[in-house]
Amino acid sequence: MNIFYEESGQFKVASVVQKNDATYQADTQHGKRTKVKANNVFVEFTEPMDVFLNRAQAVAEEIDTDLLWEVCGEDEFTAEAIAEEYFGQAPTQTELAATFIALYAAPMYFHKKAKGVFKAAPEETLRQALAAIERKKQQDAQIEAWSQALQRGEMPSEIAADLKSILHAPDKQSLTFKAFAKAADALKMQPYDLAKKTGGVKNLPQYLRDGFEMKHYPQGTGFPDIPVPLLPELPRADVSAFSIDDDATTEVDDALSVTDLGGGAKRVGIHIAAPALAAENGSAIEQTIFGRQSTAYFPDGKITMLPDNWIAAFSLDAGGFRPAVSIYFDVDADFNVGKPVSRVEAVNIAENLRIQAIEPHFNTETGLDAEGEAMFAHHQDLIWLHRFAVALQKARGKYEENRPPQYDYGIEVDSDGQVSVSRRERGSPIDTLVSEMMILANSTWAEMLHENGLPGLFRVQPALGKVRMSTKSEPHAGMGVAHYGWFTSPLRRASDYINQKQLLSLISDGLPRYEKNDADLFAALRDFDTAYTAYADFQRQMETYWSLVYIKQQGLKELAATLLKEDLVRIDGLPLVTRATGIPFDTLPKTRILLNVAEIDTEKQFAALHYAKTAMPQS
């Protein structure tokens, strides 16, 4: 005698060796001795096991599941009863076994209530289940179709629409992600490589920028429509101011003015754009500022903190009076600085001087002689301001007369992808002039907040520590000042906007945006610091990529570098810090070395650089 039984959801057959009330001792089709509980046995039969099981499975395939469900009724039923109803007679052993197979194969139609006892699913439940199955079939078919298209090198429009999310912030339950992942697995490709193969991503810079934007601009880089409110008429300053910026600068935050007071004395005006005048607490523009925190810069573009209409309204562009927060210092012939005066006013911006245009006429070799010919507007003012800036450096203990030249490097990329490198000398006359005027304003205003018991976002540095942000003013050892904060770039940094808000409450006798120990200010500090660090990291990442492209385009085989520590080097003439191999372990930091370029892989942002020899120090 043989038995047809269920075990772990599967139907099996076995030959009985011994039977008692509770169990069967039986040999399976494969000759294995097993114990089967009696209540798991549904049919006893005498036919050969293979013949019986094959015939039962064949009959089960012919059973019309929908018809079987229709004849079940609403009450619980046994397999034997429904088999008799379906076949119209007492079922044979084969038909009974086939009925069990059909019932188990359609759990959406038939709910198991006990061993051999079932109940038909309610009609609405069944309808929903069948719809879900059909929907799943259609989804699987769509996933397969998209996957096949991707494997052929095509980019379906639905995948293209979701590609940024797929690559950088995937919803792994979405159909588009599943199709993309399936295609990548089939081709054994990384997601970036598949996106590039199918035209979804043009190059690595686009891929990196898309990832940056997805993380830091989840709502997109565009702006909502935020009108600039009308400002009350401001008193007009009796000065003619000028700015000094790079050619690419569109957010002109600061300008300077110099007024002759006679007897060798001058009045220096430092004028800062004033968006905080129009931004109400909690307004849409303030939410935008706090959402973005800063303008983000990278070699082939930037993402501004403020919308274009706000930049146009408050940027200190030449050709008219602009709202500004100004601070004035009377400076005598010996560069002694008098008590500062701060004002909110409209300032006439006469010139936007561009560094690229004036620096050839104003550098360490030419243009600093007060008796020389003026080569551009405000040339004489710049000569005097540079002398004043040097005096300020000396007063801070930061003047270095014969300091070796140091340079900052910028990457520029044209429309054809050709890379060029710009060089700016750190500590050049223009750099010294501008930075000292900004340090003077920033340190004075930080002291003003401190003396009036107002918090802000300060930059502090203990004597042996790193620079950090703080809501409480403390000395900045690196600057050589007792108080320091960022106030002079409110069009480009949320920290400066916040500090300007605090400052305006003192100048205009209003309420401060933040009081002491304000939890919102601590949160603002954290958010700004996090975003500013992330933006700087992205800028360095992009500079690294384009620096490697530059090395490859120029066909450079040898690079001069400075050892920073261990195997970390800074490449001369590029904003590139990377690693090199083969550097002798006893080489000291700041040693000048030469490196051989073995390989440059821009796609992997990898440079294989090998130590060649120690170089002569720079002259």
PDB file of C-alpha atoms in Angstrom, residues 10 36 123 188 209 273 279 296 313 340 374 474 560:
ATOM      1  CA  GLN A  10       4.532  19.822  -0.668  1.00  0.00           C
ATOM      2  CA  VAL A  36       4.506  10.307   8.449  1.00  0.00           C
ATOM      3  CA  GLU A 123     -15.441  37.536  -3.564  1.00  0.00           C
ATOM      4  CA  LYS A 188      28.023  43.312 -14.571  1.00  0.00           C
ATOM      5  CA  ARG A 209      27.197  67.346  -9.242  1.00  0.00           C
ATOM      6  CA  ALA A 273      25.445  94.758   1.065  1.00  0.00           C
ATOM      7  CA  ALA A 279      14.372  89.833   5.131  1.00  0.00           C
ATOM      8  CA  ALA A 296      28.340  76.672  -3.405  1.00  0.00           C
ATOM      9  CA  ALA A 313      18.510  94.313  -5.499  1.00  0.00           C
ATOM     10  CA  PRO A 340      34.363 103.500  14.397  1.00  0.00           C
ATOM     11  CA  ALA A 374      47.162 106.658 -11.975  1.00  0.00           C
ATOM     12  CA  GLU A 474      36.544  84.618  21.993  1.00  0.00           C
ATOM     13  CA  ALA A 560      56.824  69.182  -8.523  1.00  0.00           C
TER      14      ALA A 560
END
